[in-house]
Amino acid sequence: MLRMRSRALIAALAVVGLIAAVGLLAARLATAIVPDRGGTYVEGLVGSPSYINPILSHYNPVDQDIVALVFSGLTTTDPHGVIIPDLAERWEVSEDGLSYTFHLRKDVRWHDGAPLTSTDVKFTIQAIQDPGYQGPPELSELWRPVTVVTPDEHTVVFTLPEPFAPFLEYTTQPLIPSHVLSTVAPDLLPTSQFNAQPVGTGPYRVADTTASYVLLEANQDYYGPRPHIARIRLNFYPDRASLLAAYRRGEVAGIGQLLPEELKELRRDARLNLYTAPYSGYAMVFLNLERPFLQDVAVRRALWQAIDRQALVDRFLDGQGLVVDTPILPDSWAFDSEAQRVRYDPAAAAAALEAAGWHDDGTGVRSRDGVRLELTLLTNNDDPVRMQMIEEIAREWSAIGVRVTPASVEMTALVRDHLYARNYDAVLYGWNLPAADPDPYPLWHSSQAAGDGQNYVAFRDPESDVLMEEARRTADPKRRRELYREFQRRFVEQAPGLVLYQPVYTYGVSRDVHGVQITPLLTPADRFRTVCDWFMATRRVLITDAANIERRRLDPETFPTLPAGGK
């Protein structure tokens, strides 16, 4: 009898256990894990802040990183460089292309609780226009002829002296608060305490600033999707070696812009996820078109064809680059995917030179009418990768009958004494494109080929000039796209500069941080473009509530509060 009771008890317990297990399984099947608010993300940066002020931050990458998290502009850009609303909910452009009317959101507050108004917009622009402004002169020069009018608290009208389609991008300029800084003269802004204790409208606010770190806290009143991560701490280090050592000690969970030589170690690190995205810029061999033999298109195209660009990327950059052919990059809305590509073909390059009358003079060097194909290829001596590249390019060019002397000089001298002075044959150098608008005018229009202009190769092509000029005058995106498509095709035909590759930005973030995505970057600070979607903490909720929770985060003003879910 006792044995029978024991068996019955065991069976009952088994049934209870089974019911509990089934219940637990059912509960789990009916719930989902969703991001929760909380956690502190720590990232290491090389350098330290000078001005956490968006109208003074242009020269310091650390300042730019913090500004991207703390401040906002009237507009921002999507991953393809298209201008989209931010502090402005919409805008109109007049038919003559001279007036831009912006309508501000009414739900935006500064970090100190004051409402955003059109006065803040006007104040920011007037500070940049002021003769005492201490930021980039080119920014002040662009804004100075623009008239700013504020018909009411939520409307701003900009009037330009002439049509300028790229102007819309300049409205991505983050704003500063009038009610905090109106008593500070523009020439005294660099000494203001605001630069260490700023007030912005972005997803994070500055909670603490020291010599070794800046602590940011999530802005609970942010008008956009509320950030999941409660705090972001940016630690400062004097150099890359110190930053990597701090990562190995576990001090930081994120490292930006990993270098090719660092990837070999970090790819094997199980604690780290690596994220990559194209960076807005390109490496190029600048050709001085004032040199007689470089005025021959056949020579320029042959030099381009003779470079194995993919091999340069694979061998010297550990694959961290994308071969490109035009100064308008593949991630831009204006990129022409059907434009002719320059293929690596040294045999075709040699044949083209031969057909153009450039024959071997018996020394292994081609010449025509007494002019020999020989040049010096320069780069900066603080970049060992570029120094290796010019050696390889010299070898490739010698194989088609061009004698090359590789040489390197200090960076400042390279830019000042050679590029700016137009005193060179060929230069391997990088060119950043921090503007989303693809306007190639500053670098390739003939009017910029002398003096302070940035057309350092002295490219003078009337057909290209007309295309760039018209693209600047029209606000119609479709027409601009057509014009830039023609420009790109003309560029590949004329080969005024030998575009090599677009660099790839690699970002290392701890596997404890989820939801990280990076899109094509205009500046390194753009890695934070999706920061509001990142999360470290999670919670369990009913499946029926999961989608609604995200809807409420994205639009808290119009979506009602939800019933609490389970942990």
Coordinates of C-alpha atoms in Angstrom, one line a residue:
M1 CA 0.0 0.0 0.0
L2 CA 2.9 2.4 0.9
R3 CA 4.6 1.6 -2.3
M4 CA 1.4 2.4 -4.3
R5 CA 1.0 5.7 -2.5
S6 CA 4.6 6.6 -3.3
R7 CA 4.1 5.8 -7.0
A8 CA 0.9 7.9 -7.0
L9 CA 2.7 10.9 -5.4
I10 CA 5.6 10.6 -8.0
A11 CA 3.1 10.5 -10.8
A12 CA 1.2 13.6 -9.4
L13 CA 4.5 15.5 -9.1
A14 CA 5.4 14.6 -12.6
V15 CA 2.1 15.8 -13.9
V16 CA 2.5 19.1 -11.9
G17 CA 6.0 19.5 -13.4
L18 CA 4.8 18.8 -16.9
I19 CA 2.0 21.4 -16.5
A20 CA 4.5 23.9 -15.1
A21 CA 6.9 23.3 -18.0
V22 CA 4.1 23.5 -20.6
G23 CA 2.9 26.7 -18.9
L24 CA 6.4 28.2 -19.0
L25 CA 6.8 27.2 -22.6
A26 CA 3.5 28.8 -23.5
A27 CA 4.4 31.9 -21.6
R28 CA 7.6 32.2 -23.5
L29 CA 5.9 31.5 -26.8
A30 CA 3.4 34.3 -26.1
T31 CA 6.1 36.8 -25.1
A32 CA 9.1 38.5 -26.9
I33 CA 12.3 40.1 -25.8
V34 CA 12.4 43.8 -26.7
P35 CA 14.9 46.6 -26.2
D36 CA 14.7 48.4 -22.9
R37 CA 16.1 51.7 -21.7
G38 CA 19.3 51.5 -19.7
G39 CA 23.0 50.8 -19.9
T40 CA 26.1 52.8 -20.4
Y41 CA 28.0 52.6 -23.7
V42 CA 31.7 53.6 -23.4
E43 CA 33.6 54.5 -26.5
G44 CA 37.3 55.5 -26.8
L45 CA 38.4 58.5 -28.9
V46 CA 41.8 59.8 -29.8
G47 CA 42.1 63.4 -28.9
S48 CA 40.0 65.7 -26.7
P49 CA 37.2 68.2 -27.1
S50 CA 37.9 71.9 -27.7
Y51 CA 34.5 73.4 -28.6
I52 CA 31.3 71.3 -28.1
N53 CA 29.7 74.0 -30.2
P54 CA 28.4 73.1 -33.7
I55 CA 29.5 76.4 -35.3
L56 CA 33.1 76.0 -34.0
S57 CA 33.5 72.2 -34.1
H58 CA 34.6 71.8 -37.8
Y59 CA 38.3 71.4 -37.1
N60 CA 38.2 68.7 -34.4
P61 CA 36.8 65.2 -35.0
V62 CA 36.2 64.7 -31.2
D63 CA 34.1 67.9 -31.2
Q64 CA 32.2 66.7 -34.2
D65 CA 31.4 63.3 -32.6
I66 CA 29.9 64.9 -29.5
V67 CA 28.0 67.6 -31.5
A68 CA 26.4 64.8 -33.6
L69 CA 24.9 63.4 -30.4
V70 CA 23.9 66.7 -28.8
F71 CA 22.8 69.1 -31.5
S72 CA 20.3 69.1 -34.5
G73 CA 19.9 71.1 -37.7
L74 CA 16.8 72.2 -39.6
T75 CA 17.5 69.2 -41.9
T76 CA 19.7 66.1 -42.0
T77 CA 20.7 63.7 -44.7
D78 CA 19.8 60.1 -45.4
P79 CA 22.4 57.5 -46.3
H80 CA 22.3 58.5 -50.0
G81 CA 22.8 62.2 -49.3
V82 CA 19.1 63.2 -49.8
I83 CA 18.1 66.1 -47.6
I84 CA 15.3 65.1 -45.1
P85 CA 13.5 67.0 -42.3
D86 CA 14.9 67.2 -38.8
L87 CA 14.0 70.3 -36.7
A88 CA 12.0 71.6 -39.7
E89 CA 9.0 69.5 -40.5
R90 CA 8.8 70.7 -44.1
W91 CA 10.0 73.5 -46.5
E92 CA 9.2 75.1 -49.8
V93 CA 11.5 76.5 -52.5
S94 CA 10.3 79.4 -54.7
E95 CA 10.1 79.0 -58.4
D96 CA 13.0 81.3 -59.0
G97 CA 15.2 79.2 -56.6
L98 CA 16.0 82.2 -54.4
S99 CA 13.7 81.7 -51.4
Y100 CA 13.6 78.7 -49.0
T101 CA 10.8 78.8 -46.4
F102 CA 11.2 76.4 -43.5
H103 CA 8.4 75.4 -41.0
L104 CA 9.7 74.3 -37.6
R105 CA 8.4 71.5 -35.5
K106 CA 6.4 72.7 -32.5
D107 CA 7.4 69.9 -30.2
V108 CA 11.2 70.7 -29.9
R109 CA 12.7 71.8 -26.6
W110 CA 16.3 72.6 -25.8
H111 CA 18.0 70.5 -23.1
D112 CA 17.2 73.2 -20.5
G113 CA 13.5 73.0 -21.3
A114 CA 13.2 76.2 -23.4
P115 CA 11.2 75.9 -26.7
L116 CA 13.0 76.0 -30.1
T117 CA 11.9 79.0 -32.1
S118 CA 12.8 80.7 -35.4
T119 CA 14.8 83.2 -33.3
D120 CA 17.3 80.4 -32.6
V121 CA 17.7 79.8 -36.4
K122 CA 18.3 83.4 -37.1
F123 CA 20.7 83.8 -34.2
T124 CA 22.8 80.8 -35.4
I125 CA 23.1 82.1 -39.0
Q126 CA 23.8 85.6 -37.9
A127 CA 26.6 84.4 -35.6
I128 CA 28.2 82.6 -38.6
Q129 CA 27.7 85.7 -40.8
D130 CA 29.3 88.0 -38.3
P131 CA 32.8 89.4 -39.2
G132 CA 34.0 88.2 -35.8
Y133 CA 33.1 84.6 -36.4
Q134 CA 36.0 82.2 -35.5
G135 CA 34.9 79.1 -37.5
P136 CA 35.6 78.1 -41.1
P137 CA 35.8 81.2 -43.4
E138 CA 34.2 79.3 -46.3
L139 CA 31.1 78.6 -44.1
S140 CA 30.8 82.3 -43.2
E141 CA 31.3 83.3 -46.9
L142 CA 28.5 81.1 -48.0
W143 CA 26.0 82.3 -45.5
R144 CA 27.0 86.0 -45.5
P145 CA 24.9 87.0 -48.6
V146 CA 21.9 85.1 -47.4
T147 CA 19.0 87.1 -45.8
V148 CA 17.2 85.5 -42.9
V149 CA 13.6 86.6 -42.0
T150 CA 11.4 85.1 -39.3
P151 CA 7.7 85.9 -40.0
D152 CA 6.6 84.0 -36.9
E153 CA 8.0 81.8 -34.1
H154 CA 7.9 78.7 -36.3
T155 CA 8.8 80.0 -39.8
V156 CA 12.1 81.0 -41.3
V157 CA 12.7 82.3 -44.8
F158 CA 16.2 82.3 -46.4
T159 CA 16.7 84.5 -49.5
L160 CA 19.7 83.9 -51.7
P161 CA 21.2 86.5 -54.2
E162 CA 21.2 83.9 -57.0
P163 CA 20.0 80.3 -57.4
F164 CA 22.3 77.8 -55.7
A165 CA 20.9 74.2 -55.6
P166 CA 23.5 72.9 -53.1
F167 CA 22.3 75.5 -50.6
L168 CA 19.8 73.1 -49.1
E169 CA 22.6 71.0 -47.6
Y170 CA 23.8 74.0 -45.6
T171 CA 20.6 73.9 -43.7
T172 CA 21.9 70.7 -42.0
Q173 CA 24.0 73.1 -39.9
P174 CA 23.2 72.3 -36.2
L175 CA 21.6 75.2 -34.3
I176 CA 22.7 77.0 -31.1
P177 CA 20.3 78.5 -28.5
S178 CA 19.7 82.2 -28.7
H179 CA 18.4 82.4 -25.1
V180 CA 21.8 81.1 -23.8
L181 CA 24.3 82.8 -26.1
S182 CA 22.6 86.1 -27.2
T183 CA 24.8 88.1 -24.8
V184 CA 28.1 86.5 -26.1
A185 CA 29.7 88.3 -29.1
P186 CA 30.6 85.9 -32.0
D187 CA 34.3 86.7 -31.6
L188 CA 34.1 85.6 -27.9
L189 CA 32.3 82.4 -28.5
P190 CA 35.5 80.3 -28.4
T191 CA 36.0 81.4 -24.7
S192 CA 32.4 80.7 -23.6
Q193 CA 31.6 78.2 -20.9
F194 CA 29.0 76.9 -23.4
N195 CA 31.7 75.0 -25.2
A196 CA 32.1 72.6 -22.2
Q197 CA 28.5 72.7 -21.0
P198 CA 26.4 73.0 -24.2
V199 CA 22.7 73.1 -24.5
G200 CA 21.4 71.3 -27.6
T201 CA 18.2 69.7 -29.0
G202 CA 19.7 66.3 -29.9
P203 CA 19.1 62.8 -28.5
Y204 CA 21.7 63.1 -25.8
R205 CA 22.6 66.0 -23.4
V206 CA 26.0 66.7 -21.8
A207 CA 25.9 65.6 -18.1
D208 CA 29.5 65.9 -17.2
T209 CA 32.8 67.1 -18.9
T210 CA 36.3 66.3 -17.6
A211 CA 39.7 66.2 -19.1
S212 CA 39.5 62.5 -19.6
Y213 CA 35.8 61.9 -20.6
V214 CA 32.4 63.4 -21.5
L215 CA 29.3 61.8 -20.1
L216 CA 26.1 62.1 -22.1
E217 CA 22.6 61.2 -20.9
A218 CA 19.6 60.3 -23.0
N219 CA 17.3 63.3 -23.7
Q220 CA 14.0 62.2 -22.3
D221 CA 12.2 65.0 -24.2
Y222 CA 13.8 64.2 -27.5
Y223 CA 11.3 64.9 -30.4
G224 CA 12.5 61.9 -32.4
P225 CA 12.7 58.2 -31.5
R226 CA 13.7 58.0 -27.8
P227 CA 17.2 56.5 -27.3
H228 CA 17.4 53.1 -25.7
I229 CA 20.9 53.5 -24.2
A230 CA 20.7 55.6 -21.1
R231 CA 24.2 57.0 -21.1
I232 CA 27.1 57.3 -23.5
R233 CA 30.6 58.0 -22.1
L234 CA 33.3 59.1 -24.5
N235 CA 36.8 58.5 -23.1
F236 CA 39.8 60.4 -24.5
Y237 CA 43.2 59.0 -25.2
P238 CA 46.4 60.6 -26.6
D239 CA 47.0 58.2 -29.5
R240 CA 45.9 54.9 -31.1
A241 CA 48.2 52.8 -29.0
S242 CA 46.7 54.1 -25.8
L243 CA 43.2 53.6 -27.1
L244 CA 43.8 50.0 -28.1
A245 CA 45.5 49.3 -24.7
A246 CA 42.4 50.7 -23.0
Y247 CA 40.2 48.3 -25.0
R248 CA 42.3 45.3 -24.1
R249 CA 41.9 46.4 -20.4
G250 CA 38.1 46.5 -20.9
E251 CA 37.8 50.2 -20.3
V252 CA 35.9 50.9 -23.6
A253 CA 33.3 49.0 -25.6
G254 CA 33.7 50.8 -28.9
I255 CA 36.5 51.9 -31.2
G256 CA 36.0 54.1 -34.3
Q257 CA 37.8 54.0 -37.6
L258 CA 39.9 50.9 -37.2
L259 CA 43.1 50.9 -39.3
P260 CA 44.1 48.0 -41.6
E261 CA 47.0 47.0 -39.3
E262 CA 44.6 46.9 -36.3
L263 CA 42.1 44.7 -38.0
K264 CA 44.3 41.6 -38.0
E265 CA 44.1 41.5 -34.2
L266 CA 40.6 42.7 -33.7
R267 CA 39.0 40.3 -36.3
R268 CA 39.9 37.5 -33.9
D269 CA 38.4 39.2 -30.9
A270 CA 35.2 37.3 -29.9
R271 CA 34.1 40.3 -27.8
L272 CA 33.8 42.6 -30.7
N273 CA 31.5 43.1 -33.7
L274 CA 32.9 44.9 -36.7
Y275 CA 30.7 47.2 -38.8
T276 CA 31.8 48.6 -42.1
A277 CA 30.5 51.4 -44.4
P278 CA 31.8 53.4 -47.3
Y279 CA 33.4 56.7 -46.2
S280 CA 32.7 59.9 -48.3
G281 CA 35.9 60.5 -50.1
Y282 CA 38.4 59.0 -52.5
A283 CA 42.1 58.4 -53.0
M284 CA 43.3 59.7 -56.3
V285 CA 46.4 60.3 -58.3
F286 CA 46.3 64.1 -59.0
L287 CA 47.8 64.8 -62.5
N288 CA 49.2 68.3 -63.3
L289 CA 47.6 69.0 -66.6
E290 CA 50.0 71.9 -67.2
R291 CA 52.7 69.3 -67.9
P292 CA 52.8 68.9 -71.8
F293 CA 52.5 65.1 -72.0
L294 CA 49.7 65.0 -69.4
Q295 CA 47.6 67.2 -71.7
D296 CA 47.2 64.2 -73.9
V297 CA 44.1 62.3 -72.9
A298 CA 45.5 59.1 -74.3
V299 CA 48.4 59.3 -71.8
R300 CA 46.1 60.0 -68.9
R301 CA 43.8 57.1 -69.7
A302 CA 46.7 54.7 -70.2
L303 CA 48.1 55.6 -66.8
W304 CA 44.7 54.9 -65.3
Q305 CA 44.3 51.5 -67.1
A306 CA 47.8 50.4 -66.0
I307 CA 47.0 50.6 -62.2
D308 CA 45.6 47.5 -60.7
R309 CA 43.4 49.3 -58.2
Q310 CA 41.7 46.2 -56.7
A311 CA 45.2 44.8 -56.0
L312 CA 46.2 48.0 -54.2
V313 CA 43.1 47.8 -52.0
D314 CA 43.6 44.1 -51.3
R315 CA 47.3 44.2 -50.7
F316 CA 47.8 47.5 -48.8
L317 CA 44.4 48.2 -47.2
D318 CA 43.4 44.6 -46.2
G319 CA 40.4 45.0 -48.5
Q320 CA 39.1 48.2 -46.8
G321 CA 38.3 50.1 -49.9
L322 CA 36.0 50.1 -52.9
V323 CA 37.3 50.7 -56.4
V324 CA 35.5 53.8 -58.0
D325 CA 35.9 55.7 -61.2
T326 CA 34.3 59.1 -60.7
P327 CA 34.3 61.9 -58.0
I328 CA 30.6 61.3 -57.5
L329 CA 30.5 58.2 -55.3
P330 CA 28.2 55.1 -55.6
D331 CA 26.2 55.9 -52.4
S332 CA 25.1 59.3 -53.8
W333 CA 21.7 59.8 -55.4
A334 CA 23.5 61.4 -58.3
F335 CA 25.8 58.4 -59.1
D336 CA 25.6 57.1 -62.6
S337 CA 25.7 53.3 -62.3
E338 CA 25.9 53.0 -66.1
A339 CA 28.9 55.1 -66.6
Q340 CA 31.9 53.6 -68.4
R341 CA 34.3 51.8 -66.0
V342 CA 38.1 51.9 -66.2
R343 CA 39.3 48.3 -66.4
Y344 CA 42.8 47.2 -65.4
D345 CA 44.4 46.3 -68.7
P346 CA 48.1 47.1 -69.1
A347 CA 48.3 45.6 -72.6
A348 CA 45.5 47.9 -73.8
A349 CA 47.2 50.8 -72.1
A350 CA 50.5 50.1 -73.9
A351 CA 48.7 49.7 -77.2
A352 CA 46.8 53.0 -76.7
L353 CA 50.1 54.8 -76.1
E354 CA 51.6 53.2 -79.2
A355 CA 48.7 54.3 -81.3
A356 CA 49.0 57.9 -80.0
G357 CA 52.5 58.0 -81.2
W358 CA 54.3 57.4 -77.9
H359 CA 57.1 54.9 -78.9
D360 CA 59.9 53.3 -76.9
D361 CA 63.0 55.4 -77.6
G362 CA 65.3 52.5 -77.0
T363 CA 65.7 53.0 -73.2
G364 CA 62.4 51.4 -72.2
V365 CA 60.8 54.9 -71.9
R366 CA 58.2 56.1 -74.4
S367 CA 58.6 59.5 -76.1
R368 CA 57.0 61.6 -78.8
D369 CA 58.4 64.7 -80.5
G370 CA 61.3 64.8 -78.1
V371 CA 59.1 64.7 -75.0
R372 CA 59.7 61.6 -72.8
L373 CA 57.1 60.0 -70.5
E374 CA 58.8 60.5 -67.2
L375 CA 57.5 62.0 -64.0
T376 CA 57.8 62.2 -60.2
L377 CA 55.0 60.6 -58.2
L378 CA 54.7 62.3 -54.8
T379 CA 52.8 61.4 -51.6
N380 CA 53.0 62.2 -47.8
N381 CA 55.7 60.5 -45.8
D382 CA 53.7 60.0 -42.7
D383 CA 51.5 57.4 -44.4
P384 CA 53.4 54.1 -45.0
V385 CA 50.5 52.7 -46.9
R386 CA 50.6 55.4 -49.5
M387 CA 54.4 55.2 -49.7
Q388 CA 54.1 51.5 -50.6
M389 CA 51.3 52.3 -53.1
I390 CA 53.4 54.8 -55.1
E391 CA 56.2 52.2 -55.3
E392 CA 53.7 49.7 -56.8
I393 CA 52.2 52.2 -59.1
A394 CA 55.7 53.2 -60.3
R395 CA 56.4 49.6 -61.1
E396 CA 53.1 49.2 -63.0
W397 CA 53.7 52.3 -65.0
S398 CA 57.3 51.4 -65.9
A399 CA 55.8 48.2 -67.5
I400 CA 54.0 50.3 -70.1
G401 CA 57.0 52.6 -70.8
V402 CA 56.6 55.4 -68.3
R403 CA 59.6 56.2 -66.1
V404 CA 58.5 57.2 -62.6
T405 CA 60.4 58.5 -59.6
P406 CA 58.5 57.8 -56.3
A407 CA 59.1 60.5 -53.7
S408 CA 57.5 61.6 -50.4
V409 CA 57.5 64.8 -48.4
E410 CA 55.9 66.0 -45.1
M411 CA 52.1 66.4 -45.3
T412 CA 52.1 70.2 -44.9
A413 CA 54.7 70.6 -47.6
L414 CA 52.9 68.3 -49.9
V415 CA 49.7 70.4 -49.7
R416 CA 51.2 73.9 -49.5
D417 CA 54.3 73.6 -51.7
H418 CA 53.0 71.2 -54.3
L419 CA 49.2 70.8 -54.6
Y420 CA 48.3 74.4 -53.7
A421 CA 51.2 75.7 -55.7
R422 CA 50.5 73.4 -58.7
N423 CA 54.1 72.4 -58.5
Y424 CA 54.1 68.7 -59.2
D425 CA 53.8 66.0 -61.9
A426 CA 51.6 63.5 -60.0
V427 CA 50.5 63.2 -56.4
L428 CA 48.8 60.3 -54.6
Y429 CA 46.5 61.9 -52.0
G430 CA 43.2 61.4 -50.3
W431 CA 40.2 63.7 -50.7
N432 CA 37.4 63.8 -48.2
L433 CA 33.9 64.9 -49.3
P434 CA 32.1 66.0 -46.1
A435 CA 29.2 67.4 -48.2
A436 CA 26.2 65.2 -49.1
D437 CA 25.5 67.3 -52.2
P438 CA 27.5 65.9 -55.1
D439 CA 28.4 69.3 -56.5
P440 CA 31.8 68.8 -58.2
Y441 CA 32.2 72.5 -59.1
P442 CA 34.8 73.5 -56.4
L443 CA 37.2 70.7 -57.4
W444 CA 36.7 70.4 -61.2
H445 CA 35.4 73.7 -62.7
S446 CA 37.9 75.7 -64.7
S447 CA 37.3 78.8 -62.6
Q448 CA 38.8 77.0 -59.7
A449 CA 42.0 76.0 -61.5
A450 CA 44.1 79.0 -60.2
G451 CA 44.7 81.0 -57.1
D452 CA 42.9 79.7 -54.1
G453 CA 40.7 77.4 -56.1
Q454 CA 40.8 73.6 -55.4
N455 CA 41.0 72.4 -59.0
Y456 CA 44.6 71.4 -58.3
V457 CA 44.9 69.4 -61.6
A458 CA 44.1 72.5 -63.7
F459 CA 41.3 70.7 -65.5
R460 CA 39.7 73.1 -68.1
D461 CA 37.0 71.6 -70.1
P462 CA 34.2 73.8 -71.4
E463 CA 31.7 70.9 -71.8
S464 CA 32.2 69.9 -68.1
D465 CA 31.9 73.5 -67.0
V466 CA 28.5 73.9 -68.6
L467 CA 27.2 70.8 -67.0
M468 CA 28.4 71.8 -63.5
E469 CA 27.1 75.4 -63.9
E470 CA 23.6 74.3 -64.9
A471 CA 23.4 71.7 -62.2
R472 CA 24.1 74.5 -59.6
R473 CA 21.3 76.6 -61.0
T474 CA 18.5 74.1 -61.1
A475 CA 16.6 72.9 -58.1
D476 CA 15.0 70.0 -60.0
P477 CA 16.6 66.8 -58.6
K478 CA 15.8 64.9 -61.8
R479 CA 17.5 67.4 -64.0
R480 CA 20.5 67.7 -61.7
R481 CA 20.8 63.9 -61.8
E482 CA 20.9 63.9 -65.6
L483 CA 23.5 66.7 -65.6
Y484 CA 25.7 64.9 -63.1
R485 CA 25.3 61.7 -65.1
E486 CA 26.7 63.5 -68.2
F487 CA 29.5 65.0 -66.1
Q488 CA 30.6 61.6 -64.8
R489 CA 30.8 60.2 -68.3
R490 CA 32.8 63.2 -69.5
F491 CA 35.1 62.7 -66.5
V492 CA 35.9 59.1 -67.3
E493 CA 36.5 60.0 -71.0
Q494 CA 38.9 62.9 -70.1
A495 CA 40.6 61.3 -67.0
P496 CA 41.7 64.6 -65.4
G497 CA 42.6 62.7 -62.2
L498 CA 43.0 59.0 -61.6
V499 CA 40.4 58.1 -59.0
L500 CA 41.5 54.9 -57.2
Y501 CA 39.2 53.9 -54.4
Q502 CA 36.7 55.0 -51.8
P503 CA 37.9 54.2 -48.3
V504 CA 35.8 51.9 -46.0
Y505 CA 35.2 52.9 -42.4
T506 CA 35.4 50.1 -39.9
Y507 CA 33.8 50.5 -36.5
G508 CA 34.3 48.1 -33.6
V509 CA 31.5 47.7 -31.0
S510 CA 31.1 45.3 -28.1
R511 CA 28.7 42.4 -28.7
D512 CA 26.9 43.6 -25.6
V513 CA 25.6 46.5 -27.7
H514 CA 22.7 45.5 -30.1
G515 CA 20.9 47.1 -33.0
V516 CA 24.1 48.8 -34.3
Q517 CA 24.0 49.7 -38.0
I518 CA 26.2 52.1 -39.9
T519 CA 25.3 53.6 -43.2
P520 CA 27.6 55.4 -45.8
L521 CA 29.4 58.1 -43.8
L522 CA 30.0 61.8 -44.7
T523 CA 32.0 62.2 -41.6
P524 CA 33.1 59.8 -38.9
A525 CA 30.4 61.3 -36.6
D526 CA 27.8 59.8 -38.9
R527 CA 28.4 56.4 -37.3
F528 CA 26.0 57.7 -34.6
R529 CA 23.2 58.3 -37.2
T530 CA 21.2 55.3 -35.9
V531 CA 22.3 55.6 -32.2
C532 CA 18.7 55.9 -31.0
D533 CA 18.1 52.3 -32.2
W534 CA 21.1 50.8 -30.3
F535 CA 20.3 49.0 -27.0
M536 CA 22.1 47.2 -24.2
A537 CA 19.2 46.3 -21.8
T538 CA 16.2 44.1 -22.8
R539 CA 12.9 43.1 -21.2
R540 CA 10.2 40.4 -22.0
V541 CA 6.7 41.6 -23.0
L542 CA 3.6 40.0 -24.5
I543 CA 4.0 39.5 -28.2
T544 CA 0.8 41.6 -28.7
D545 CA 2.6 44.5 -27.1
A546 CA 6.0 44.3 -28.7
A547 CA 5.1 46.1 -32.0
N548 CA 3.1 48.8 -30.1
I549 CA 6.1 49.5 -27.8
E550 CA 8.3 50.4 -30.8
R551 CA 5.5 52.4 -32.3
R552 CA 5.2 54.5 -29.2
R553 CA 9.0 55.0 -29.0
L554 CA 9.0 56.3 -32.6
D555 CA 5.9 58.5 -32.1
P556 CA 5.3 59.1 -28.4
E557 CA 3.1 62.2 -28.9
T558 CA 0.3 60.4 -30.9
F559 CA 0.5 56.8 -29.6
P560 CA -1.1 56.2 -26.2
T561 CA 0.7 54.7 -23.2
L562 CA 0.7 50.9 -23.2
P563 CA -0.2 48.5 -20.4
A564 CA 2.9 47.2 -18.6
G565 CA 4.3 44.0 -20.0
G566 CA 6.1 41.3 -18.1
K567 CA 9.8 41.2 -17.4

